[in-house]
């Protein structure tokens, strides 16, 4: 199964903690680095250094073992769980495990948060039902930039392209006809090429796949012969090394035979056509290849999910492309029950969350929602502009949702957009897949969290605790904070966090200090410490009261490097010149009255330069501050906000850009 592209950063420390069952830990930033030793339940670990990564091995045995086993790079067992599916797996940037399943009458694709740390009963959502046309889904590939998943829909002789954020019984985005049934797929993002392993022994290749989604059929097809002139029979696992243009494919042969499997390496794979001769072939009784159903490169090494031979094993071949092949034993064997699928996630330094950017050199655009009135021409639309506000706002996405409020983004580039009309019937969260690449909402690609159980009546600020996989919503009408899983869907029930019956407007989670800060409309800030484990169960641990006093806090951002909160005060929503921006220093330990460090506001003498009336939301890149000034119709940029001592009192923003009733502003990073 293909994986998304990743940077080459690796995390240098190992951190283990036991979060609340609702929390979902992003794998790469928390576990599996040099020196982290965990107990294994199987054989000795191999004596070779593998690139830092985590392995997900999904079983599908005849006795009903459908467990996903999570292992470190040395194959020590870290976790195990079930998702309700049993076939191919992949894992996304945001730590979501996606698994295909054919356990029931209709096929399904299940998405489960907490890929590394989850329990079997943690939240998930699924795409299933007659409209999906899923029959026997097997391997999958992830088109990260488009937020799409390509599914090998076995027994239907087609591929299905589905939205990675979609849930329910909705039609696929596209259906791709094949000449034979597929078992697995691999997508090469750099070359925009899809390779399909087919059970008739052939490989179908689709060029320009992201652009065409397979319309017009395969660009070419090839079969494989080995050095003994034997032709490929029943291809299953497939992976590709773009740097050397080599394809690795496994051949199960006869599924009933425990020892006729093969492994091929194909040179010049991007142009292969017709019949090609494998550059390397492994076959024979010593290889332990019987039903090699899946495989994936792990640096220069190859991992193979061998399902049948000896009850199942994970086989490892070291330095694959330097090997001669033949009837040779694997370099390492880990006995594990009937492995069906394998995903390998490199350990990396994760991208900061949309509200956690602290490097002004980050490449980003500014994403803005507009909310002049329910049903108005611009209600429900999202706009983008360059980081310097040097051009006009450009329409980026139309959600078709009345009264769109606050938006934020996860590490997969999906938007979480709150919308409300003051009732639970027409309010909720829209989860929009790959929002940067699209223009309109569709249930084939997106999903809604809405209904009476959600308690969403007037949701405002939306915050993602990325490393916990939680969506934190400021429910203004209900005067409470609602905490959802990032994998919730439909009429989900959240965890309710008390704000002391004071209406919140926005929040910001500080991962480094594990504290949630909530801007309250009575002019104070509620702080919830140890949030990952307690989830605010005892209410606020601290209340920060600015001095001079604030009236009606809305936007809030925490800057960890200076331990400073930046907040906006709307004052009266009906007034166009009583807004303010202020900083609260020493936020991590502050409690009670906090002397304001910086305050920008109208002096009240008729000389107002600030243009602050309803500063309803803010975004900060570690240096510059963006303000959504709603009542005056402006997007404001305040350069060097924390460090420029002249930004105090009655001063003007660095840049003002006209915008129709901007409601929310967030930084949309280039991925």
Coordinates of N, CA and C in Angstrom, one line a residue, residues 454-601:
X454 N -24.7 16.0 19.3 CA -23.5 16.8 19.2 C -23.5 18.0 20.1
X455 N -24.7 18.5 20.5 CA -24.9 19.7 21.3 C -24.4 21.0 20.6
X456 N -24.2 20.9 19.3 CA -23.7 22.0 18.5 C -24.9 22.9 18.1
X457 N -25.0 24.0 18.7 CA -26.1 25.0 18.4 C -25.5 26.3 17.8
X458 N -24.5 26.8 18.4 CA -23.8 28.0 17.9 C -22.3 27.8 18.0
X459 N -21.7 26.9 17.3 CA -20.3 26.6 17.4 C -19.5 27.8 16.8
X460 N -18.5 28.2 17.5 CA -17.6 29.3 17.0 C -16.2 28.8 16.8
X461 N -15.3 29.1 17.6 CA -13.9 28.7 17.4 C -13.7 27.2 17.3
X462 N -12.9 26.8 16.4 CA -12.5 25.3 16.3 C -11.0 25.2 16.4
X463 N -10.6 24.4 17.3 CA -9.1 24.1 17.5 C -8.9 22.6 17.4
X464 N -7.8 22.3 16.7 CA -7.3 20.9 16.6 C -6.1 20.7 17.5
X465 N -6.2 19.8 18.5 CA -5.0 19.4 19.2 C -4.4 18.3 18.4
X466 N -3.5 18.6 17.5 CA -3.1 17.7 16.4 C -2.5 16.4 17.0
X467 N -1.7 16.5 18.0 CA -1.0 15.3 18.5 C -1.9 14.5 19.4
X468 N -3.1 15.0 19.7 CA -4.1 14.2 20.4 C -5.2 13.8 19.5
X469 N -5.3 14.3 18.3 CA -6.4 13.9 17.4 C -7.7 14.4 17.8
X470 N -7.8 15.5 18.5 CA -9.0 16.0 19.1 C -9.4 17.3 18.4
X471 N -10.7 17.5 18.3 CA -11.3 18.7 17.7 C -12.0 19.4 18.9
X472 N -11.6 20.6 19.2 CA -12.1 21.3 20.4 C -13.0 22.5 19.9
X473 N -14.2 22.5 20.2 CA -15.2 23.5 19.7 C -15.7 24.4 20.8
X474 N -15.7 25.7 20.6 CA -16.3 26.7 21.6 C -17.7 26.8 21.2
X475 N -18.6 26.2 22.0 CA -20.0 26.2 21.8 C -20.6 27.4 22.6
X476 N -20.8 28.5 21.8 CA -21.2 29.8 22.4 C -22.6 29.8 23.1
X477 N -23.6 29.2 22.4 CA -24.9 29.2 22.9 C -25.1 28.3 24.1
X478 N -24.4 27.2 24.1 CA -24.4 26.2 25.2 C -23.5 26.6 26.4
X479 N -22.7 27.6 26.2 CA -21.7 28.0 27.2 C -20.9 26.9 27.7
X480 N -20.2 26.2 26.7 CA -19.4 25.0 27.1 C -18.4 24.7 26.0
X481 N -17.4 24.0 26.3 CA -16.4 23.5 25.3 C -16.8 22.0 25.0
X482 N -16.9 21.7 23.7 CA -17.2 20.4 23.3 C -15.9 19.7 22.6
X483 N -15.6 18.5 23.0 CA -14.4 17.9 22.5 C -14.8 16.6 21.7
X484 N -14.5 16.6 20.5 CA -14.8 15.5 19.6 C -13.5 14.8 19.2
X485 N -13.6 13.6 18.7 CA -12.5 13.0 18.0 C -12.4 13.5 16.6
X486 N -11.2 13.6 16.1 CA -11.1 14.0 14.7 C -11.7 13.0 13.7
X487 N -12.0 11.8 14.2 CA -12.6 10.8 13.4 C -14.1 10.6 13.7
X488 N -14.7 11.6 14.4 CA -16.1 11.5 14.6 C -16.9 11.8 13.3
X489 N -18.1 11.4 13.3 CA -19.0 11.6 12.1 C -20.4 11.6 12.5
X490 N -21.3 12.3 11.8 CA -22.7 12.2 12.1 C -23.1 12.8 13.4
X491 N -24.0 12.1 14.0 CA -24.6 12.6 15.3 C -23.8 12.1 16.5
X492 N -22.5 12.5 16.5 CA -21.6 12.0 17.5 C -21.8 12.7 18.9
X493 N -21.5 12.0 19.9 CA -21.6 12.6 21.3 C -20.2 13.0 21.8
X494 N -20.0 14.3 22.1 CA -18.7 14.8 22.5 C -18.5 14.7 24.0
X495 N -17.3 14.9 24.4 CA -17.0 15.2 25.8 C -17.3 16.7 26.1
X496 N -18.0 16.9 27.2 CA -18.4 18.3 27.5 C -17.5 18.8 28.6
X497 N -16.9 20.0 28.4 CA -16.0 20.6 29.3 C -16.6 21.9 29.8
X498 N -16.7 22.0 31.1 CA -17.3 23.2 31.7 C -16.5 24.4 31.6
X499 N -17.1 25.5 31.3 CA -16.5 26.9 31.3 C -17.1 27.7 32.4
X500 N -17.8 27.1 33.4 CA -18.4 27.8 34.5 C -19.6 28.6 34.0
X501 N -20.3 28.1 33.0 CA -21.5 28.7 32.4 C -21.2 30.1 31.8
X502 N -20.0 30.3 31.4 CA -19.6 31.5 30.6 C -19.4 31.1 29.2
X503 N -20.0 31.8 28.3 CA -19.9 31.5 26.8 C -18.5 31.7 26.3
X504 N -17.9 30.6 25.7 CA -16.6 30.8 25.1 C -16.7 31.2 23.6
X505 N -15.6 31.7 23.1 CA -15.6 32.1 21.7 C -14.5 31.3 20.9
X506 N -13.4 31.1 21.5 CA -12.3 30.5 20.8 C -11.4 29.8 21.8
X507 N -10.5 29.0 21.3 CA -9.5 28.3 22.2 C -8.2 28.1 21.4
X508 N -7.1 27.8 22.2 CA -5.9 27.4 21.6 C -5.2 26.4 22.5
X509 N -4.7 25.3 21.9 CA -4.1 24.3 22.7 C -2.6 24.4 22.6
X510 N -1.9 24.5 23.7 CA -0.4 24.5 23.7 C 0.1 23.1 24.0
X511 N 0.6 22.4 22.9 CA 1.0 21.0 23.1 C 2.3 20.9 24.0
X512 N 3.2 21.9 24.0 CA 4.4 21.9 24.8 C 4.1 21.9 26.3
X513 N 3.1 22.7 26.6 CA 2.7 22.8 28.0 C 1.5 22.0 28.4
X514 N 0.9 21.3 27.4 CA -0.3 20.5 27.6 C -1.4 21.3 28.3
X515 N -1.7 22.5 27.8 CA -2.7 23.4 28.3 C -3.6 23.9 27.3
X516 N -4.9 23.9 27.6 CA -5.9 24.5 26.7 C -6.3 25.8 27.2
X517 N -6.2 26.9 26.4 CA -6.6 28.2 26.8 C -7.9 28.6 26.0
X518 N -8.8 29.1 26.8 CA -10.2 29.4 26.2 C -10.5 30.8 26.4
X519 N -10.8 31.6 25.3 CA -11.2 32.9 25.4 C -12.7 33.0 25.7
X520 N -13.1 33.6 26.8 CA -14.4 33.7 27.3 C -15.0 35.1 27.0
X521 N -16.3 35.1 26.8 CA -17.0 36.4 26.4 C -17.3 37.3 27.6
X522 N -16.8 36.9 28.8 CA -16.9 37.8 30.0 C -15.6 38.6 30.2
X523 N -14.6 38.4 29.2 CA -13.4 39.1 29.3 C -12.3 38.4 30.0
X524 N -12.4 37.1 30.3 CA -11.4 36.3 31.0 C -10.9 35.2 30.1
X525 N -9.9 34.5 30.5 CA -9.3 33.3 29.9 C -9.3 32.2 30.8
X526 N -9.9 31.1 30.4 CA -9.9 29.8 31.2 C -8.7 29.0 30.8
X527 N -7.9 28.5 31.7 CA -6.8 27.6 31.4 C -7.0 26.2 32.0
X528 N -6.9 25.2 31.1 CA -7.1 23.8 31.5 C -5.7 23.1 31.4
X529 N -5.1 22.8 32.5 CA -3.7 22.2 32.5 C -3.9 20.6 32.4
X530 N -2.8 20.0 32.0 CA -2.8 18.5 31.8 C -3.9 18.1 31.0
X531 N -4.1 18.8 29.9 CA -5.4 18.5 29.1 C -5.4 17.2 28.5
X532 N -4.3 16.6 28.0 CA -4.3 15.4 27.3 C -4.8 14.2 28.2
X533 N -4.5 14.3 29.5 CA -5.0 13.2 30.4 C -6.3 13.5 31.1
X534 N -6.6 14.8 31.3 CA -7.8 15.1 32.1 C -8.9 15.6 31.3
X535 N -8.6 16.2 30.1 CA -9.6 16.7 29.2 C -10.6 17.7 29.9
X536 N -10.0 18.5 30.8 CA -10.8 19.5 31.5 C -11.9 19.0 32.4
X537 N -11.7 17.8 32.9 CA -12.8 17.1 33.6 C -13.2 17.8 34.9
X538 N -12.3 18.6 35.5 CA -12.6 19.3 36.7 C -12.9 20.8 36.5
X539 N -13.1 21.2 35.2 CA -13.3 22.6 34.9 C -12.0 23.3 34.8
X540 N -12.0 24.6 34.7 CA -10.8 25.4 34.5 C -9.9 25.2 35.8
X541 N -8.6 25.1 35.5 CA -7.6 25.1 36.6 C -7.2 26.5 37.0
X542 N -7.3 27.4 36.0 CA -6.9 28.8 36.3 C -7.8 29.7 35.5
X543 N -8.1 30.9 36.1 CA -8.8 31.9 35.3 C -7.9 33.1 35.3
X544 N -7.6 33.6 34.1 CA -6.7 34.8 33.9 C -7.6 36.0 33.6
X545 N -7.5 37.0 34.4 CA -8.3 38.2 34.3 C -7.4 39.4 33.9
X546 N -7.5 39.8 32.7 CA -6.6 41.0 32.3 C -6.8 42.2 33.1
X547 N -5.8 43.0 33.3 CA -5.8 44.3 33.9 C -4.9 45.2 33.1
X548 N -5.5 46.3 32.5 CA -6.9 46.7 32.5 C -7.9 45.6 32.0
X549 N -9.1 45.7 32.5 CA -10.0 44.6 32.2 C -10.5 44.6 30.8
X550 N -10.7 43.4 30.3 CA -11.3 43.2 29.0 C -12.8 43.0 29.1
X551 N -13.5 43.0 28.0 CA -15.0 42.9 28.1 C -15.5 41.7 27.5
X552 N -15.0 41.3 26.3 CA -15.6 40.3 25.5 C -14.6 39.6 24.6
X553 N -13.8 38.7 25.2 CA -12.7 38.1 24.4 C -13.2 37.2 23.3
X554 N -12.5 37.2 22.2 CA -12.9 36.4 21.0 C -11.7 35.6 20.6
X555 N -10.8 36.2 19.8 CA -9.6 35.5 19.3 C -8.5 35.2 20.3
X556 N -7.8 34.1 20.2 CA -6.8 33.8 21.2 C -5.7 32.9 20.6
X557 N -4.4 33.2 20.8 CA -3.3 32.4 20.4 C -2.2 32.5 21.4
X558 N -1.6 31.3 21.7 CA -0.5 31.2 22.6 C 0.8 31.1 21.9
X559 N 1.8 31.9 22.3 CA 3.2 31.9 21.8 C 4.1 31.3 22.8
X560 N 4.5 30.0 22.6 CA 5.2 29.3 23.6 C 6.6 29.8 23.8
X561 N 7.3 30.3 22.8 CA 8.6 30.8 23.0 C 8.7 32.0 24.0
X562 N 7.7 32.8 24.0 CA 7.7 34.0 25.0 C 6.7 33.8 26.1
X563 N 6.0 32.6 26.1 CA 5.0 32.3 27.1 C 4.0 33.4 27.2
X564 N 3.5 33.8 26.1 CA 2.5 34.9 26.0 C 1.3 34.5 25.3
X565 N 0.2 35.0 25.8 CA -1.1 34.9 25.2 C -1.4 36.2 24.4
X566 N -1.9 36.0 23.2 CA -2.4 37.2 22.5 C -3.9 37.0 22.4
X567 N -4.7 38.0 22.7 CA -6.1 37.9 22.7 C -6.7 39.2 22.1
X568 N -7.9 39.0 21.5 CA -8.6 40.1 21.0 C -9.9 40.3 21.8
X569 N -10.3 41.6 22.0 CA -11.4 42.0 22.7 C -12.4 42.7 21.8
X570 N -13.6 42.1 21.6 CA -14.6 42.7 20.7 C -15.3 43.9 21.3
X571 N -15.4 43.9 22.7 CA -16.2 44.9 23.3 C -17.6 44.6 23.0
X572 N -18.4 45.7 22.6 CA -19.8 45.5 22.2 C -19.8 45.1 20.7
X573 N -20.5 44.1 20.4 CA -20.6 43.6 19.0 C -21.3 44.6 18.1
X574 N -22.0 45.6 18.7 CA -22.7 46.6 17.9 C -21.8 47.8 17.6
X575 N -20.7 48.0 18.3 CA -19.8 49.2 18.2 C -18.7 48.9 17.2
X576 N -18.3 49.9 16.4 CA -17.3 49.8 15.4 C -15.9 50.3 15.8
X577 N -15.8 50.8 17.1 CA -14.5 51.3 17.4 C -14.1 51.0 18.9
X578 N -14.6 50.0 19.5 CA -14.3 49.7 20.9 C -13.5 48.4 21.0
X579 N -12.9 47.9 19.9 CA -12.1 46.6 20.0 C -10.7 46.9 20.5
X580 N -10.1 45.8 20.9 CA -8.7 45.9 21.4 C -7.9 44.6 21.1
X581 N -6.6 44.8 21.1 CA -5.7 43.7 21.1 C -4.8 43.8 22.3
X582 N -4.5 42.6 22.9 CA -3.6 42.7 24.1 C -2.8 41.4 24.3
X583 N -1.8 41.5 25.1 CA -1.0 40.4 25.4 C -1.0 40.1 26.9
X584 N -1.0 38.8 27.3 CA -0.9 38.4 28.7 C 0.3 37.6 28.9
X585 N 1.4 38.2 29.5 CA 2.7 37.5 29.7 C 2.6 36.5 30.8
X586 N 3.6 35.5 30.7 CA 3.7 34.5 31.8 C 2.4 33.6 31.9
X587 N 1.8 33.3 30.7 CA 0.5 32.7 30.7 C 0.5 31.3 31.3
X588 N 1.7 30.6 31.2 CA 1.7 29.2 31.6 C 1.5 29.0 33.1
X589 N 1.8 30.1 33.9 CA 1.6 30.0 35.4 C 0.7 31.0 35.9
X590 N 0.2 31.9 35.0 CA -0.6 33.0 35.5 C -1.9 32.5 36.1
X591 N -2.4 33.2 37.1 CA -3.7 32.9 37.7 C -4.2 34.2 38.3
X592 N -5.5 34.4 38.2 CA -6.1 35.6 38.7 C -5.8 36.8 37.9
X593 N -5.6 38.0 38.5 CA -5.3 39.2 37.8 C -4.0 39.1 37.1
X594 N -3.9 39.4 35.8 CA -2.7 39.4 35.0 C -2.6 40.8 34.3
X595 N -1.5 41.5 34.6 CA -1.2 42.8 34.0 C -1.0 42.6 32.5
X596 N -1.7 43.4 31.8 CA -1.6 43.3 30.3 C -0.2 43.9 29.9
X597 N 0.5 43.1 29.0 CA 1.8 43.6 28.5 C 1.7 44.6 27.4
X598 N 0.9 44.4 26.5 CA 0.7 45.3 25.3 C -0.8 45.4 25.1
X599 N -1.3 46.7 24.9 CA -2.7 46.9 24.6 C -2.8 47.9 23.5
X600 N -3.5 47.5 22.4 CA -3.8 48.4 21.3 C -5.2 48.6 21.2
X601 N -5.7 49.9 21.4 CA -7.1 50.2 21.4 C -7.4 51.7 21.1

